[in-house]
């Protein structure tokens, strides 16, 4: 009953949608758009501390972390989660709890985006450590620098810095990486435009 009431309150008092439920930590996790923001265990609600600032806020408000047991070698070990009880100051206000849930969800979404956002060239589509090393040798050391140079200039820089020609597919790989797609589905017209812009001097013979 607590779970149903909680979800109804979230839907009534926030803009969060696409609410789903999954079993986790011995309770029921509540997610919106794939981002988990709350945990229901019995009649208790716990909210996720997705950031250090939120965690500190919960601690300062006297909230207690949800404790669960994980099993290893036939023994149970208690463990504290990043989910905290609702602050006593708002525990009787569904609207305030819902508002805090929205804040918690927003922090969780930022954390998810941060984790999913590539931080190194090798993490982009089509890119590998070898490619990252080639680009670094050409003076391009970050994703921002790669975007600034663009596929044509980046490819030319690699050609100049390598003793062995890297092959035109590298041009397509870089272009695809910057568009977030696999190089094999790069449109033919785009490939022709790229090779024309690069010029014959930089194409493998």
Coordinates of C-alpha atoms in Angstrom, one line a residue:
X1 CA 0.0 0.0 0.0
X2 CA 2.8 2.4 0.8
X3 CA 4.3 1.9 -2.6
X4 CA 1.1 2.6 -4.4
X5 CA 0.4 5.7 -2.3
X6 CA 3.9 7.0 -2.8
X7 CA 3.8 6.6 -6.6
X8 CA 0.4 8.3 -6.7
X9 CA 1.8 11.2 -4.7
X10 CA 4.8 11.5 -7.1
X11 CA 2.6 11.5 -10.1
X12 CA 0.3 14.1 -8.5
X13 CA 2.8 16.6 -7.2
X14 CA 5.8 16.4 -9.6
X15 CA 6.5 16.4 -13.3
X16 CA 8.2 13.0 -13.1
X17 CA 6.7 10.4 -15.4
X18 CA 7.4 6.9 -16.8
X19 CA 7.4 5.6 -13.3
X20 CA 8.7 2.0 -13.0
X21 CA 9.3 -0.3 -10.0
X22 CA 12.1 -2.9 -9.6
X23 CA 13.3 -5.1 -6.7
X24 CA 16.6 -3.9 -5.3
X25 CA 18.4 -4.1 -1.9
X26 CA 15.5 -6.2 -0.5
X27 CA 13.0 -3.5 -1.2
X28 CA 11.3 -1.8 -4.1
X29 CA 13.1 0.8 -6.1
X30 CA 11.2 3.6 -7.7
X31 CA 12.5 5.0 -11.0
X32 CA 11.5 7.7 -13.5
X33 CA 12.9 7.5 -17.0
X34 CA 15.3 4.8 -15.8
X35 CA 16.7 6.9 -13.0
X36 CA 16.1 5.4 -9.5
X37 CA 15.4 8.1 -6.9
X38 CA 13.6 6.2 -4.0
X39 CA 13.5 2.9 -2.2
X40 CA 10.5 1.6 -0.4
X41 CA 10.9 -1.0 2.3
X42 CA 7.7 -1.9 4.1
X43 CA 6.2 1.4 5.2
X44 CA 9.5 3.3 5.0
X45 CA 10.6 5.6 2.2
X46 CA 14.3 6.2 1.5
X47 CA 15.6 8.7 -0.9
X48 CA 18.8 8.5 -3.0
X49 CA 21.8 10.6 -2.2
X50 CA 23.1 10.9 -5.7
X51 CA 25.6 13.7 -4.9
X52 CA 27.9 14.5 -1.9
X53 CA 25.9 17.7 -1.3
X54 CA 22.6 15.8 -1.1
X55 CA 24.2 13.2 1.2
X56 CA 25.4 15.9 3.5
X57 CA 22.0 17.5 3.5
X58 CA 20.4 14.2 4.6
X59 CA 23.0 13.7 7.3
X60 CA 22.6 17.2 8.6
X61 CA 18.8 16.6 8.8
X62 CA 19.3 13.6 10.9
X63 CA 18.3 11.1 8.3
X64 CA 19.5 7.5 8.6
X65 CA 20.9 5.4 5.7
X66 CA 19.1 2.3 4.6
X67 CA 20.9 -0.8 5.7
X68 CA 20.8 -4.1 3.8
X69 CA 22.6 -7.4 4.0
X70 CA 24.6 -8.9 1.2
X71 CA 25.7 -12.5 1.2
X72 CA 29.2 -13.8 0.6
X73 CA 30.5 -17.2 1.4
X74 CA 27.3 -18.2 3.1
X75 CA 27.5 -15.3 5.5
X76 CA 25.4 -12.1 5.6
X77 CA 27.3 -8.8 5.9
X78 CA 25.5 -5.5 6.8
X79 CA 26.0 -2.7 4.4
X80 CA 24.9 0.9 4.3
X81 CA 23.4 2.3 1.1
X82 CA 23.2 5.7 -0.4
X83 CA 19.5 5.9 0.4
X84 CA 18.4 7.9 3.4
X85 CA 15.2 8.2 5.4
X86 CA 12.9 11.2 4.7
X87 CA 13.8 14.2 6.9
X88 CA 11.4 14.4 9.9
X89 CA 10.7 18.1 9.1
X90 CA 8.8 17.1 5.9
X91 CA 7.7 13.5 6.8
X92 CA 4.1 14.4 7.1
X93 CA 3.9 16.4 3.9
X94 CA 3.4 14.4 0.7
X95 CA 3.9 17.5 -1.4
X96 CA 7.2 18.4 0.2
X97 CA 8.4 14.8 0.0
X98 CA 7.5 14.7 -3.7
X99 CA 9.3 18.0 -4.2
X100 CA 12.4 16.5 -2.6
X101 CA 12.1 13.4 -4.8
X102 CA 12.2 15.6 -7.8
X103 CA 15.4 17.2 -6.6
X104 CA 16.9 13.8 -5.9
X105 CA 15.9 12.6 -9.3
X106 CA 17.5 15.6 -11.0
X107 CA 20.7 14.9 -9.2
X108 CA 20.5 11.3 -10.2
X109 CA 20.0 12.2 -13.8
X110 CA 23.1 14.4 -13.8
X111 CA 25.1 11.6 -12.3
X112 CA 23.9 9.2 -14.9
X113 CA 24.7 11.6 -17.8
X114 CA 28.1 12.2 -16.3
X115 CA 28.9 8.5 -16.2
X116 CA 27.6 7.9 -19.7
X117 CA 29.4 10.9 -21.2
X118 CA 32.8 9.9 -22.8
X119 CA 35.7 11.6 -21.2
X120 CA 38.5 10.2 -23.4
X121 CA 38.8 9.9 -27.2
X122 CA 39.0 6.1 -26.9
X123 CA 35.5 6.1 -25.4
X124 CA 33.9 7.6 -28.5
X125 CA 32.3 5.3 -31.2
X126 CA 34.9 3.8 -33.6
X127 CA 37.8 5.0 -31.4
X128 CA 40.3 2.7 -29.6
X129 CA 43.3 3.3 -27.5
X130 CA 45.5 3.0 -30.6
X131 CA 43.4 5.7 -32.3
X132 CA 43.6 7.9 -29.3
X133 CA 47.4 7.5 -29.2
X134 CA 47.7 8.4 -32.9
X135 CA 45.6 11.5 -32.4
X136 CA 47.7 12.4 -29.3
X137 CA 50.8 12.2 -31.4
X138 CA 49.2 14.5 -33.9
X139 CA 48.6 17.1 -31.1
X140 CA 44.9 16.3 -30.4
X141 CA 44.6 15.1 -26.8
X142 CA 40.9 15.6 -25.9
X143 CA 37.4 15.2 -27.2
X144 CA 37.0 19.0 -27.2
X145 CA 40.2 19.4 -29.3
X146 CA 39.0 16.7 -31.7
X147 CA 35.7 18.5 -32.1
X148 CA 37.4 21.8 -32.6
X149 CA 39.7 20.4 -35.3
X150 CA 36.9 18.4 -37.0
X151 CA 37.4 15.2 -38.9
X152 CA 39.2 16.6 -41.9
X153 CA 41.9 18.6 -40.0
X154 CA 42.3 15.8 -37.4
X155 CA 42.8 13.2 -40.2
X156 CA 45.3 15.4 -41.9
X157 CA 47.2 16.0 -38.7
X158 CA 47.4 12.2 -38.1
X159 CA 48.6 11.7 -41.7
X160 CA 51.4 14.2 -41.2
X161 CA 52.5 12.7 -37.9
X162 CA 52.5 9.0 -38.9
X163 CA 55.3 7.4 -40.9
X164 CA 52.7 4.9 -42.3
X165 CA 49.6 6.2 -43.9
X166 CA 46.6 5.5 -41.6
X167 CA 44.1 4.8 -44.4
X168 CA 41.0 6.7 -45.4
X169 CA 38.8 4.7 -43.1
X170 CA 40.3 6.6 -40.2
X171 CA 38.7 9.8 -41.7
X172 CA 35.3 8.1 -41.6
X173 CA 35.9 6.7 -38.1
X174 CA 36.6 10.2 -36.8
X175 CA 33.6 11.7 -38.6
X176 CA 31.4 9.0 -37.2
X177 CA 32.8 9.3 -33.7
X178 CA 32.0 13.1 -33.7
X179 CA 28.4 12.3 -34.8
X180 CA 28.1 9.4 -32.3
X181 CA 27.6 6.7 -34.9
X182 CA 29.4 3.7 -36.3
X183 CA 31.5 4.7 -39.3
X184 CA 30.0 2.0 -41.5
X185 CA 26.6 3.8 -41.5
X186 CA 28.1 7.2 -42.5
X187 CA 26.1 8.3 -45.6
X188 CA 27.9 7.9 -48.9
X189 CA 27.4 11.5 -49.8
X190 CA 29.1 12.5 -46.4
X191 CA 32.0 10.2 -47.2
X192 CA 32.4 11.7 -50.7
X193 CA 32.3 15.2 -49.2
X194 CA 34.9 14.3 -46.6
X195 CA 37.3 12.8 -49.1
X196 CA 36.9 15.7 -51.5
X197 CA 37.7 18.1 -48.6
X198 CA 40.7 16.2 -47.5
X199 CA 42.2 16.1 -51.0
X200 CA 44.1 13.5 -52.9
X201 CA 47.4 14.3 -51.2
X202 CA 46.2 12.8 -48.0
X203 CA 44.4 9.7 -49.4
X204 CA 46.2 6.3 -49.5
X205 CA 47.5 5.3 -52.9

